[in-house]
Coordinates of C-alpha atoms in Angstrom, one line a residue:
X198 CA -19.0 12.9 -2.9
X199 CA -20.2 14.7 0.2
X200 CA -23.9 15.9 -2.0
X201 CA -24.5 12.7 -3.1
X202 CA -28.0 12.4 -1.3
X203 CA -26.7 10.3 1.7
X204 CA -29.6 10.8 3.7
X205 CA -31.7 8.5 1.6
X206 CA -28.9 5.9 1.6
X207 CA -29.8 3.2 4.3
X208 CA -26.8 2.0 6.8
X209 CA -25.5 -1.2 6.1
X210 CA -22.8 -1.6 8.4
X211 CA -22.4 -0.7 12.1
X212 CA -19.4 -1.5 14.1
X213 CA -18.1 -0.3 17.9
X214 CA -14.9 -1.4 19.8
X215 CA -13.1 0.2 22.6
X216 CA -8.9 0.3 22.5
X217 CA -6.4 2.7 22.4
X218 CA -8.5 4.9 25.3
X219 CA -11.0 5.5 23.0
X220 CA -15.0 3.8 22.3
X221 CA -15.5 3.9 18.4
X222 CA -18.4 3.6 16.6
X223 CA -18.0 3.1 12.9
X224 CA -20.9 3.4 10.6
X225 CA -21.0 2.9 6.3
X226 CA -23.4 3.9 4.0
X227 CA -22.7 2.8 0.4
X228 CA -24.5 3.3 -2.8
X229 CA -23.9 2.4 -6.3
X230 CA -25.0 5.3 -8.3
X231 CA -24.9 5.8 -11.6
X232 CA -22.8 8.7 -13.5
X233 CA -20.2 9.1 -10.7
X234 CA -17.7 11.3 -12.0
X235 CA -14.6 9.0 -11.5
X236 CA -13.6 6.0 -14.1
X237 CA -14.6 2.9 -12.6
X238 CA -16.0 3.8 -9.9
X239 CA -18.8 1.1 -8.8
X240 CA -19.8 2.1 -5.4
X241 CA -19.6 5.8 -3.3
X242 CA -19.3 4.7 1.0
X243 CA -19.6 7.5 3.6
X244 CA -18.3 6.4 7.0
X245 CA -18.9 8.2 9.7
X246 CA -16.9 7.8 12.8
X247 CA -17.7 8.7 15.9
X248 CA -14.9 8.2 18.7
X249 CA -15.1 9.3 22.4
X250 CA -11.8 9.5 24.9
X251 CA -12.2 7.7 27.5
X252 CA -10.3 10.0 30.0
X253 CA -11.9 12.7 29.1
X254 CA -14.9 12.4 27.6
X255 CA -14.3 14.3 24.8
X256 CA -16.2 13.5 21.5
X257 CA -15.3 13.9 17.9
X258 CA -17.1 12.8 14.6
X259 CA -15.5 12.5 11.5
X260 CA -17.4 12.3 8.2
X261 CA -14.9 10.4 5.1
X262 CA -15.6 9.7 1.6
X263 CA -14.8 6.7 -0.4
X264 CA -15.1 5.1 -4.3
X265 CA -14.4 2.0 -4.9
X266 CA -14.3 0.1 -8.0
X267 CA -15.7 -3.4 -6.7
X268 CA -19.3 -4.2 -7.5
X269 CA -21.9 -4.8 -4.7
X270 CA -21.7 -8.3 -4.9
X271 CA -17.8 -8.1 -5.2
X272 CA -17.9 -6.5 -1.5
X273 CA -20.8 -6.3 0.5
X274 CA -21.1 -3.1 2.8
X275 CA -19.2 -5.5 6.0
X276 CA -16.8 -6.0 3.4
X277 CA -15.9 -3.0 2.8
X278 CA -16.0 -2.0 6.7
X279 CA -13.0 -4.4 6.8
X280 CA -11.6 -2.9 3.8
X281 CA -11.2 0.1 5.2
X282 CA -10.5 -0.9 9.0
X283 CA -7.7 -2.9 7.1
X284 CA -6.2 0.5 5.8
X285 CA -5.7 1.6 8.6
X286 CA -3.4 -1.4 10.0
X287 CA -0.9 -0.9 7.5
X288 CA -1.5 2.8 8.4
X289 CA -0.2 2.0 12.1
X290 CA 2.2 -1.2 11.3
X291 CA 4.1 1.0 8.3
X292 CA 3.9 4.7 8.0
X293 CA 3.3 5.0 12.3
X294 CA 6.4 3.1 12.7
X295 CA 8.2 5.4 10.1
X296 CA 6.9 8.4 11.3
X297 CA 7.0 7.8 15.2
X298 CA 10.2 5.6 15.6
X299 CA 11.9 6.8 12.4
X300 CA 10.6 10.4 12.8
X301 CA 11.0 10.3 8.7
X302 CA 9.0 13.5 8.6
X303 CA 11.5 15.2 10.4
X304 CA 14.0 14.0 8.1
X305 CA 16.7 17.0 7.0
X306 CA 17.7 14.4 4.2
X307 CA 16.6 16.0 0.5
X308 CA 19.3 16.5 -2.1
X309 CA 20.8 13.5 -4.2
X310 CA 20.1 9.7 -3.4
X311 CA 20.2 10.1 0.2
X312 CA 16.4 9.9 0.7
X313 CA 16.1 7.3 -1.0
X314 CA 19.1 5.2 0.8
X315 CA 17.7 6.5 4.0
X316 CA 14.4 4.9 3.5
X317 CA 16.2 1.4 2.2
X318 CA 18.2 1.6 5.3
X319 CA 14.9 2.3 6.8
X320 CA 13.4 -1.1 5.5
X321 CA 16.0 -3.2 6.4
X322 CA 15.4 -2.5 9.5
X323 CA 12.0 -2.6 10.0
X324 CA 12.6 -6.2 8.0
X325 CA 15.1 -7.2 9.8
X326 CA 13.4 -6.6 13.3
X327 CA 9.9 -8.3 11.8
X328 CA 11.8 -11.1 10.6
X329 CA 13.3 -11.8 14.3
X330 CA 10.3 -11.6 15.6
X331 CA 10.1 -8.0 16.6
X332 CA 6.5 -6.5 17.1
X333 CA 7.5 -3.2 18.5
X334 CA 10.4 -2.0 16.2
X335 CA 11.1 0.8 18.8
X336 CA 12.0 -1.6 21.1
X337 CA 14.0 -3.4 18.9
X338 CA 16.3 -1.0 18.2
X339 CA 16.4 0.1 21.5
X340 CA 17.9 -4.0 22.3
X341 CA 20.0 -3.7 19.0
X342 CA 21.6 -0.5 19.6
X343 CA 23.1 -1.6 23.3
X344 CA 25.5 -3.9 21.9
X345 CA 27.7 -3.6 19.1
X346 CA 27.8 -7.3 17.8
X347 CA 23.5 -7.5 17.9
X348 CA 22.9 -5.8 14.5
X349 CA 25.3 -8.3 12.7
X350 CA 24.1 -11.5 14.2
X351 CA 20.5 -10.6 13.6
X352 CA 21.5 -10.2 9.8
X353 CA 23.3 -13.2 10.0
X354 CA 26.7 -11.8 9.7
X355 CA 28.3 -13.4 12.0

């Protein structure tokens, strides 16, 4: 992907926003080549992000590759921006959750069908919490776990 000839591909989609302490700049480039060397593959994207922190100044530019198998007029190129943006809030609603609050990574669980009744354990709570109207799951549990009879009554077992 990254020798297809992207400097002849025009940019087609340019976004910036500023959260999180950092000022983004999101560009995509996408092409629909013939003879891409995956099955289905309609269109190639190369976005190109370019993120500064704003306590510090720093810069960093990371350079990803995509394929997708939706035609041009299936997704335009600010389709596909959203696409991907949208990636990444499952990224930070699911696995960041699992990995931050959860610290599932860190997980010593790995013989038998304990990792798997970990991770259903897992998704009840992270249901259950939603489901009451819990944003931040960490602090959910934080409120759950300092009182006995909160757990129950927010499955309805009362």
């Amino acid at each position: 992907m990254k020798d297809l000839p992207w400097k002849e591909v025009p940019l087609l989609d340019r976004t910036r926003a500023t959260a999180h302490g950092r000022d983004e700049i999101r560009r995509l480039k996408a092409a629909t080549l013939p003879g891409l060397p995956f099955p289905h593959a309609d269109q190639a994207l190369q976005i190109v992000r370019r993120r500064r922190t704003l306590r510090t100044g720093k810069v960093s530019i990371e350079r990803v590759y995509a394929i997708t198998s939706l035609t041009v007029h299936q997704a335009n190129a600010v389709d596909l921006a959203e696409r991907v943006r949208g990636h990444w809030a499952i990224e930070n609603r699911e696995h960041h959750v699992r990995d931050v609050t959860f610290a599932e990574d860190a997980s010593r669980v790995r013989t038998g069908g304990a990792p798997r009744a970990m991770v259903a354990l897992r998704n009840l709570a992270i249901a259950a919490l939603r489901l009451a109207g819990w944003a931040n799951i960490a602090e959910g549990l934080r409120h759950h776990g300092r009182d006995m009879t909160r757990p129950p009554a927010a499955l309805g077992l009362n």
